[in-house]
PDB file of C-alpha atoms in Angstrom:
ATOM      1  CA  UNK A   1       0.000   0.000   0.000  1.00 88.00           C
ATOM      2  CA  UNK A   2       1.300   3.433  -0.974  1.00 93.00           C
ATOM      3  CA  UNK A   3       0.870   6.552   1.173  1.00 93.00           C
ATOM      4  CA  UNK A   4       2.146  10.137   1.210  1.00 95.00           C
ATOM      5  CA  UNK A   5       3.254  12.323   4.094  1.00 95.00           C
ATOM      6  CA  UNK A   6       5.362  15.316   5.020  1.00 95.00           C
ATOM      7  CA  UNK A   7       8.517  14.345   6.865  1.00 95.00           C
ATOM      8  CA  UNK A   8      11.748  15.541   8.446  1.00 96.00           C
ATOM      9  CA  UNK A   9      14.828  13.329   8.161  1.00 95.00           C
ATOM     10  CA  UNK A  10      16.111  12.593  11.672  1.00 96.00           C
ATOM     11  CA  UNK A  11      19.001  10.248  10.909  1.00 93.00           C
ATOM     12  CA  UNK A  12      20.320   7.717   8.425  1.00 92.00           C
ATOM     13  CA  UNK A  13      22.416   4.562   8.495  1.00 91.00           C
ATOM     14  CA  UNK A  14      23.935   2.404   5.800  1.00 89.00           C
ATOM     15  CA  UNK A  15      22.246  -0.753   4.556  1.00 88.00           C
ATOM     16  CA  UNK A  16      24.101  -3.067   2.223  1.00 82.00           C
ATOM     17  CA  UNK A  17      26.265  -1.563  -0.499  1.00 84.00           C
ATOM     18  CA  UNK A  18      24.004   1.180  -1.837  1.00 85.00           C
ATOM     19  CA  UNK A  19      20.950   1.598   0.389  1.00 87.00           C
ATOM     20  CA  UNK A  20      20.183   3.503   3.577  1.00 90.00           C
ATOM     21  CA  UNK A  21      17.663   3.175   6.375  1.00 94.00           C
ATOM     22  CA  UNK A  22      16.105   6.598   6.921  1.00 94.00           C
ATOM     23  CA  UNK A  23      14.491   7.517  10.240  1.00 95.00           C
ATOM     24  CA  UNK A  24      11.774  10.102   9.639  1.00 95.00           C
ATOM     25  CA  UNK A  25       9.441  12.198  11.740  1.00 96.00           C
ATOM     26  CA  UNK A  26       6.254  12.497   9.709  1.00 96.00           C
ATOM     27  CA  UNK A  27       3.253  14.704  10.302  1.00 94.00           C
ATOM     28  CA  UNK A  28       0.560  12.001  10.124  1.00 93.00           C
ATOM     29  CA  UNK A  29       2.464   8.773  10.873  1.00 93.00           C
ATOM     30  CA  UNK A  30       4.872   9.781  13.638  1.00 93.00           C
ATOM     31  CA  UNK A  31       8.299   8.154  13.498  1.00 94.00           C
ATOM     32  CA  UNK A  32       8.738   5.996  10.398  1.00 94.00           C
ATOM     33  CA  UNK A  33      11.771   3.947   9.401  1.00 94.00           C
ATOM     34  CA  UNK A  34      12.108   3.360   5.683  1.00 93.00           C
ATOM     35  CA  UNK A  35      14.596   2.016   3.179  1.00 92.00           C
ATOM     36  CA  UNK A  36      15.888   4.367   0.465  1.00 89.00           C
ATOM     37  CA  UNK A  37      17.190   2.022  -2.214  1.00 88.00           C
ATOM     38  CA  UNK A  38      20.275   2.987  -4.201  1.00 80.00           C
ATOM     39  CA  UNK A  39      20.559   6.319  -2.385  1.00 78.00           C
ATOM     40  CA  UNK A  40      24.322   5.963  -1.841  1.00 81.00           C
ATOM     41  CA  UNK A  41      25.103   5.585  -5.510  1.00 80.00           C
ATOM     42  CA  UNK A  42      26.585   8.679  -7.161  1.00 67.00           C
ATOM     43  CA  UNK A  43      23.842   8.517  -9.796  1.00 66.00           C
ATOM     44  CA  UNK A  44      21.026   8.510  -7.238  1.00 69.00           C
ATOM     45  CA  UNK A  45      18.520  11.339  -7.654  1.00 69.00           C
ATOM     46  CA  UNK A  46      17.660  11.155  -3.951  1.00 65.00           C
ATOM     47  CA  UNK A  47      21.122  11.516  -2.384  1.00 65.00           C
ATOM     48  CA  UNK A  48      20.814  15.091  -1.101  1.00 69.00           C
ATOM     49  CA  UNK A  49      17.065  14.862  -0.509  1.00 77.00           C
ATOM     50  CA  UNK A  50      17.278  12.322   2.290  1.00 86.00           C
ATOM     51  CA  UNK A  51      19.896  13.833   4.590  1.00 89.00           C
ATOM     52  CA  UNK A  52      19.318  14.798   8.260  1.00 93.00           C
ATOM     53  CA  UNK A  53      17.513  18.134   8.807  1.00 94.00           C
ATOM     54  CA  UNK A  54      15.810  17.947   5.401  1.00 92.00           C
ATOM     55  CA  UNK A  55      12.032  18.496   5.141  1.00 94.00           C
ATOM     56  CA  UNK A  56      10.591  16.337   2.376  1.00 94.00           C
ATOM     57  CA  UNK A  57       7.294  15.372   0.796  1.00 94.00           C
ATOM     58  CA  UNK A  58       7.418  11.593   0.504  1.00 93.00           C
ATOM     59  CA  UNK A  59       5.605   8.717  -1.064  1.00 94.00           C
ATOM     60  CA  UNK A  60       6.261   5.426   0.707  1.00 93.00           C
ATOM     61  CA  UNK A  61       5.307   1.812   0.218  1.00 94.00           C
ATOM     62  CA  UNK A  62       4.257   0.213   3.480  1.00 91.00           C
ATOM     63  CA  UNK A  63       6.229  -2.873   4.460  1.00 86.00           C
ATOM     64  CA  UNK A  64       6.094  -5.408   7.263  1.00 84.00           C
ATOM     65  CA  UNK A  65       9.129  -4.073   9.179  1.00 86.00           C
ATOM     66  CA  UNK A  66      10.451  -1.190   7.092  1.00 92.00           C
ATOM     67  CA  UNK A  67       8.656   0.966   4.550  1.00 93.00           C
ATOM     68  CA  UNK A  68      10.274   1.863   1.226  1.00 93.00           C
ATOM     69  CA  UNK A  69      10.727   5.379  -0.140  1.00 92.00           C
ATOM     70  CA  UNK A  70       9.337   5.536  -3.687  1.00 91.00           C
ATOM     71  CA  UNK A  71       9.259   9.327  -4.234  1.00 90.00           C
ATOM     72  CA  UNK A  72      10.923  12.258  -2.447  1.00 89.00           C
ATOM     73  CA  UNK A  73      10.606  15.996  -3.022  1.00 90.00           C
ATOM     74  CA  UNK A  74      12.660  18.428  -0.946  1.00 87.00           C
ATOM     75  CA  UNK A  75      10.671  21.188   0.776  1.00 87.00           C
ATOM     76  CA  UNK A  76      13.553  23.147   2.351  1.00 81.00           C
ATOM     77  CA  UNK A  77      17.334  23.483   2.475  1.00 78.00           C
ATOM     78  CA  UNK A  78      18.200  23.474   6.177  1.00 89.00           C
ATOM     79  CA  UNK A  79      20.990  20.878   5.962  1.00 87.00           C
ATOM     80  CA  UNK A  80      23.396  23.163   4.089  1.00 87.00           C
ATOM     81  CA  UNK A  81      22.842  26.117   6.444  1.00 89.00           C
ATOM     82  CA  UNK A  82      23.255  24.029   9.584  1.00 92.00           C
ATOM     83  CA  UNK A  83      26.209  22.097   8.248  1.00 88.00           C
ATOM     84  CA  UNK A  84      28.129  25.321   7.654  1.00 90.00           C
ATOM     85  CA  UNK A  85      27.988  26.390  11.323  1.00 93.00           C
ATOM     86  CA  UNK A  86      29.228  24.099  14.106  1.00 94.00           C
ATOM     87  CA  UNK A  87      27.087  25.609  16.871  1.00 94.00           C
ATOM     88  CA  UNK A  88      23.929  25.426  14.793  1.00 95.00           C
ATOM     89  CA  UNK A  89      24.734  21.931  13.574  1.00 95.00           C
ATOM     90  CA  UNK A  90      25.284  20.490  17.064  1.00 96.00           C
ATOM     91  CA  UNK A  91      22.213  22.247  18.473  1.00 96.00           C
ATOM     92  CA  UNK A  92      20.138  21.042  15.517  1.00 96.00           C
ATOM     93  CA  UNK A  93      21.381  17.487  16.024  1.00 96.00           C
ATOM     94  CA  UNK A  94      20.201  17.617  19.654  1.00 96.00           C
ATOM     95  CA  UNK A  95      16.771  18.699  18.402  1.00 97.00           C
ATOM     96  CA  UNK A  96      16.568  15.733  16.022  1.00 97.00           C
ATOM     97  CA  UNK A  97      17.560  13.292  18.764  1.00 96.00           C
ATOM     98  CA  UNK A  98      14.982  14.792  21.129  1.00 96.00           C
ATOM     99  CA  UNK A  99      12.192  14.437  18.588  1.00 96.00           C
ATOM    100  CA  UNK A 100      12.995  10.771  18.000  1.00 94.00           C
ATOM    101  CA  UNK A 101      13.095  10.074  21.729  1.00 93.00           C
ATOM    102  CA  UNK A 102       9.805  11.841  22.476  1.00 94.00           C
ATOM    103  CA  UNK A 103       7.695  10.386  19.660  1.00 92.00           C
ATOM    104  CA  UNK A 104       7.609   6.826  20.947  1.00 81.00           C
ATOM    105  CA  UNK A 105       4.584   5.449  19.088  1.00 78.00           C
ATOM    106  CA  UNK A 106       5.449   4.611  15.494  1.00 76.00           C
ATOM    107  CA  UNK A 107       2.813   5.242  12.813  1.00 78.00           C
ATOM    108  CA  UNK A 108       0.775   7.486  15.131  1.00 84.00           C
ATOM    109  CA  UNK A 109       0.136  11.163  14.204  1.00 89.00           C
ATOM    110  CA  UNK A 110       2.656  13.578  15.727  1.00 92.00           C
ATOM    111  CA  UNK A 111       1.443  16.849  14.257  1.00 95.00           C
ATOM    112  CA  UNK A 112       2.472  19.126  17.124  1.00 97.00           C
ATOM    113  CA  UNK A 113       5.951  17.647  17.462  1.00 97.00           C
ATOM    114  CA  UNK A 114       6.411  17.768  13.694  1.00 97.00           C
ATOM    115  CA  UNK A 115       5.329  21.410  13.460  1.00 97.00           C
ATOM    116  CA  UNK A 116       7.510  22.425  16.421  1.00 98.00           C
ATOM    117  CA  UNK A 117      10.606  20.702  15.027  1.00 98.00           C
ATOM    118  CA  UNK A 118      10.032  22.146  11.566  1.00 96.00           C
ATOM    119  CA  UNK A 119       9.766  25.664  13.003  1.00 96.00           C
ATOM    120  CA  UNK A 120      12.753  25.125  15.271  1.00 96.00           C
ATOM    121  CA  UNK A 121      14.977  23.963  12.418  1.00 96.00           C
ATOM    122  CA  UNK A 122      13.852  26.902  10.290  1.00 95.00           C
ATOM    123  CA  UNK A 123      14.784  29.304  13.101  1.00 95.00           C
ATOM    124  CA  UNK A 124      18.106  27.542  13.638  1.00 95.00           C
ATOM    125  CA  UNK A 125      18.991  27.626   9.947  1.00 93.00           C
ATOM    126  CA  UNK A 126      17.809  31.229   9.533  1.00 91.00           C
ATOM    127  CA  UNK A 127      20.604  32.539  11.740  1.00 86.00           C
ATOM    128  CA  UNK A 128      18.545  35.310  13.323  1.00 89.00           C
ATOM    129  CA  UNK A 129      18.608  33.827  16.830  1.00 93.00           C
ATOM    130  CA  UNK A 130      21.351  32.332  18.983  1.00 94.00           C
ATOM    131  CA  UNK A 131      21.566  28.541  18.638  1.00 95.00           C
ATOM    132  CA  UNK A 132      21.437  28.025  22.424  1.00 94.00           C
ATOM    133  CA  UNK A 133      18.240  30.068  22.671  1.00 96.00           C
ATOM    134  CA  UNK A 134      16.526  28.140  19.885  1.00 97.00           C
ATOM    135  CA  UNK A 135      17.616  24.793  21.319  1.00 97.00           C
ATOM    136  CA  UNK A 136      16.542  25.515  24.899  1.00 97.00           C
ATOM    137  CA  UNK A 137      13.183  26.879  23.767  1.00 98.00           C
ATOM    138  CA  UNK A 138      12.644  23.841  21.560  1.00 98.00           C
ATOM    139  CA  UNK A 139      13.567  21.377  24.315  1.00 97.00           C
ATOM    140  CA  UNK A 140      11.158  22.915  26.839  1.00 98.00           C
ATOM    141  CA  UNK A 141       8.302  23.145  24.345  1.00 97.00           C
ATOM    142  CA  UNK A 142       8.839  19.634  22.964  1.00 97.00           C
ATOM    143  CA  UNK A 143       8.734  18.220  26.491  1.00 97.00           C
ATOM    144  CA  UNK A 144       5.582  20.233  27.220  1.00 97.00           C
ATOM    145  CA  UNK A 145       3.860  18.772  24.143  1.00 96.00           C
ATOM    146  CA  UNK A 146       4.878  15.290  25.299  1.00 95.00           C
ATOM    147  CA  UNK A 147       3.230  15.901  28.673  1.00 94.00           C
ATOM    148  CA  UNK A 148       6.273  16.966  30.692  1.00 94.00           C
ATOM    149  CA  UNK A 149       5.623  20.699  30.941  1.00 93.00           C
ATOM    150  CA  UNK A 150       7.798  22.304  33.627  1.00 95.00           C
ATOM    151  CA  UNK A 151       6.505  25.059  35.879  1.00 94.00           C
ATOM    152  CA  UNK A 152       8.590  28.155  36.535  1.00 94.00           C
ATOM    153  CA  UNK A 153       5.999  30.195  38.475  1.00 91.00           C
ATOM    154  CA  UNK A 154       3.684  28.152  40.747  1.00 93.00           C
ATOM    155  CA  UNK A 155       5.138  25.458  43.005  1.00 93.00           C
ATOM    156  CA  UNK A 156       5.408  22.199  41.057  1.00 95.00           C
ATOM    157  CA  UNK A 157       4.399  20.151  44.112  1.00 94.00           C
ATOM    158  CA  UNK A 158       1.620  22.014  45.909  1.00 93.00           C
ATOM    159  CA  UNK A 159       0.659  24.528  43.204  1.00 92.00           C
ATOM    160  CA  UNK A 160       1.166  27.526  45.496  1.00 88.00           C
ATOM    161  CA  UNK A 161       1.418  30.762  43.473  1.00 88.00           C
ATOM    162  CA  UNK A 162       4.353  33.082  44.175  1.00 83.00           C
ATOM    163  CA  UNK A 163       2.326  35.458  46.346  1.00 69.00           C
ATOM    164  CA  UNK A 164       2.710  36.057  50.099  1.00 60.00           C
ATOM    165  CA  UNK A 165      -0.173  36.361  52.575  1.00 56.00           C
ATOM    166  CA  UNK A 166       0.037  40.144  52.206  1.00 61.00           C
ATOM    167  CA  UNK A 167      -0.315  39.937  48.435  1.00 61.00           C
ATOM    168  CA  UNK A 168       3.349  40.601  47.708  1.00 66.00           C
ATOM    169  CA  UNK A 169       4.663  38.951  44.539  1.00 70.00           C
ATOM    170  CA  UNK A 170       7.728  36.802  45.181  1.00 72.00           C
ATOM    171  CA  UNK A 171       9.645  34.131  43.294  1.00 79.00           C
ATOM    172  CA  UNK A 172       9.884  30.522  44.380  1.00 89.00           C
ATOM    173  CA  UNK A 173      13.636  30.120  44.667  1.00 89.00           C
ATOM    174  CA  UNK A 174      14.173  26.379  44.416  1.00 95.00           C
ATOM    175  CA  UNK A 175      14.209  24.243  41.261  1.00 97.00           C
ATOM    176  CA  UNK A 176      14.270  20.464  41.051  1.00 97.00           C
ATOM    177  CA  UNK A 177      13.975  18.501  37.768  1.00 95.00           C
ATOM    178  CA  UNK A 178      12.554  15.432  39.506  1.00 94.00           C
ATOM    179  CA  UNK A 179       9.671  17.509  40.903  1.00 95.00           C
ATOM    180  CA  UNK A 180       8.861  19.182  37.602  1.00 95.00           C
ATOM    181  CA  UNK A 181      10.033  22.734  38.192  1.00 96.00           C
ATOM    182  CA  UNK A 182      10.177  25.366  40.913  1.00 96.00           C
ATOM    183  CA  UNK A 183       9.358  24.621  44.537  1.00 95.00           C
ATOM    184  CA  UNK A 184       8.156  26.812  47.385  1.00 91.00           C
ATOM    185  CA  UNK A 185       9.972  26.971  50.718  1.00 89.00           C
ATOM    186  CA  UNK A 186       7.642  24.347  52.209  1.00 91.00           C
ATOM    187  CA  UNK A 187       8.037  21.802  49.375  1.00 95.00           C
ATOM    188  CA  UNK A 188      11.723  22.220  48.592  1.00 93.00           C
ATOM    189  CA  UNK A 189      13.755  19.020  48.830  1.00 94.00           C
ATOM    190  CA  UNK A 190      17.484  18.392  49.356  1.00 94.00           C
ATOM    191  CA  UNK A 191      19.572  18.797  46.226  1.00 93.00           C
ATOM    192  CA  UNK A 192      17.338  21.466  44.694  1.00 96.00           C
ATOM    193  CA  UNK A 193      19.052  24.246  42.769  1.00 96.00           C
ATOM    194  CA  UNK A 194      18.596  27.891  43.739  1.00 95.00           C
ATOM    195  CA  UNK A 195      18.684  29.793  40.432  1.00 96.00           C
ATOM    196  CA  UNK A 196      18.495  33.548  40.219  1.00 95.00           C
ATOM    197  CA  UNK A 197      14.987  35.002  39.802  1.00 93.00           C
ATOM    198  CA  UNK A 198      16.112  36.363  36.424  1.00 95.00           C
ATOM    199  CA  UNK A 199      17.003  32.823  35.336  1.00 96.00           C
ATOM    200  CA  UNK A 200      13.540  31.535  36.187  1.00 95.00           C
ATOM    201  CA  UNK A 201      12.022  34.460  34.317  1.00 94.00           C
ATOM    202  CA  UNK A 202      14.185  33.565  31.328  1.00 97.00           C
ATOM    203  CA  UNK A 203      13.113  29.912  31.488  1.00 97.00           C
ATOM    204  CA  UNK A 204       9.475  30.955  31.425  1.00 96.00           C
ATOM    205  CA  UNK A 205      10.176  33.147  28.399  1.00 97.00           C
ATOM    206  CA  UNK A 206      11.922  30.280  26.596  1.00 97.00           C
ATOM    207  CA  UNK A 207       8.933  28.035  27.213  1.00 97.00           C
ATOM    208  CA  UNK A 208       6.496  30.703  26.023  1.00 96.00           C
ATOM    209  CA  UNK A 209       8.618  31.827  23.061  1.00 93.00           C
ATOM    210  CA  UNK A 210       8.865  35.389  24.437  1.00 96.00           C
ATOM    211  CA  UNK A 211      11.897  36.343  22.341  1.00 96.00           C
ATOM    212  CA  UNK A 212      12.324  39.989  23.462  1.00 96.00           C
ATOM    213  CA  UNK A 213      12.781  38.750  27.048  1.00 96.00           C
ATOM    214  CA  UNK A 214      15.065  35.915  25.940  1.00 97.00           C
ATOM    215  CA  UNK A 215      17.315  38.151  23.860  1.00 95.00           C
ATOM    216  CA  UNK A 216      17.614  40.751  26.636  1.00 96.00           C
ATOM    217  CA  UNK A 217      18.851  38.189  29.187  1.00 96.00           C
ATOM    218  CA  UNK A 218      22.366  38.458  30.609  1.00 96.00           C
ATOM    219  CA  UNK A 219      24.922  35.826  29.657  1.00 95.00           C
ATOM    220  CA  UNK A 220      25.177  34.443  33.218  1.00 96.00           C
ATOM    221  CA  UNK A 221      21.435  33.847  33.341  1.00 96.00           C
ATOM    222  CA  UNK A 222      21.463  32.250  29.887  1.00 96.00           C
ATOM    223  CA  UNK A 223      24.191  29.838  31.000  1.00 95.00           C
ATOM    224  CA  UNK A 224      22.379  28.974  34.224  1.00 97.00           C
ATOM    225  CA  UNK A 225      19.101  28.438  32.353  1.00 97.00           C
ATOM    226  CA  UNK A 226      20.780  26.129  29.833  1.00 96.00           C
ATOM    227  CA  UNK A 227      22.142  23.991  32.657  1.00 95.00           C
ATOM    228  CA  UNK A 228      18.692  23.657  34.216  1.00 96.00           C
ATOM    229  CA  UNK A 229      17.124  22.800  30.849  1.00 96.00           C
ATOM    230  CA  UNK A 230      19.731  20.073  30.298  1.00 94.00           C
ATOM    231  CA  UNK A 231      19.066  18.652  33.774  1.00 94.00           C
ATOM    232  CA  UNK A 232      15.312  18.702  33.221  1.00 95.00           C
ATOM    233  CA  UNK A 233      15.634  16.964  29.845  1.00 94.00           C
ATOM    234  CA  UNK A 234      17.946  14.312  31.266  1.00 92.00           C
ATOM    235  CA  UNK A 235      15.541  13.535  34.105  1.00 93.00           C
ATOM    236  CA  UNK A 236      12.428  13.341  31.923  1.00 92.00           C
ATOM    237  CA  UNK A 237      14.073  11.207  29.243  1.00 89.00           C
ATOM    238  CA  UNK A 238      15.691   9.010  31.932  1.00 80.00           C
ATOM    239  CA  UNK A 239      19.047   9.329  30.230  1.00 77.00           C
ATOM    240  CA  UNK A 240      20.844  12.263  28.683  1.00 76.00           C
ATOM    241  CA  UNK A 241      20.895  13.201  25.032  1.00 85.00           C
ATOM    242  CA  UNK A 242      24.160  12.008  23.512  1.00 89.00           C
ATOM    243  CA  UNK A 243      24.295  14.939  21.113  1.00 89.00           C
ATOM    244  CA  UNK A 244      23.856  17.491  23.917  1.00 87.00           C
ATOM    245  CA  UNK A 245      27.439  16.792  25.056  1.00 86.00           C
ATOM    246  CA  UNK A 246      28.723  18.470  21.877  1.00 83.00           C
ATOM    247  CA  UNK A 247      26.620  21.623  22.226  1.00 87.00           C
ATOM    248  CA  UNK A 248      28.425  24.740  23.412  1.00 78.00           C
ATOM    249  CA  UNK A 249      26.449  25.823  26.486  1.00 71.00           C
TER     250      UNK A 249
END
C-alpha cells in the first residue's frame, strides 16, 4: 500500500552496499523507518534529498518491518545552512535526537511535534537567533507537548502561586527537575538548585517563546538556564541526550 506524508529526516544509516535506512518524523504517521534504495550511488537522484535536517514530501510503500521510499521531493534546504555552522549543527542534532526520543509510538500522528521541530529547524537555519536560545526553547516546548511541561511560576508540588499572605509577589527560589520545576519553601527538597529570579524568568520566556525577554537576558542567566534545561531533559528522558554533550552551552 502506498501513502504520502510530510517528513523531516532525523538520521540515516547504511544498509548493504548502496541503500540507507532513513528515520523520519512524519506529520501524520509519527516516526517511520524506511529504506531508500540505491541512495548511496553517485547517480542517485535522492542523495541530497534524504539527509538529516531535510524536510521532504514523501511517497512510501508500506512494508512489514520497514517501509520503502518511492518518491521524495525536498521542501527546504536546512541541511546546508546548519552544516556550515558548528554551533547550529550540534544544536540542531540535539533537536533531532529529542524528537525521536519523544515520539515513541510509530505510525501514530505527531502533528504538534512535527510542526515544532520544523519551526525550530527553520529558526536555527535562519541565523537570526542564537543557537542556544533556539535549542533551549525547543527542548522545553517539545517536552511540554509530550506531557512533561515544567513550571517556573507556581510550586510544582503544591501549586502555590508566588504570592505572600500580604499579596506581595515573590519568586519561588528552588528548582528540582525530579519535581517538575520550581518549589516553594515548604516543598523544597534536598539537592534542589537555587537559580536567580532572572534565570527563572528567562526559562518561562523560553517556554512561552517570548523572544524579546530571551534576547535581553544576561549571559550568566542564559548559561544557568541552559544547565537547568539540560538537567530537566535528562531527568524526563531518563538518560541524557548524547548529542547534547557536543553543544556549546
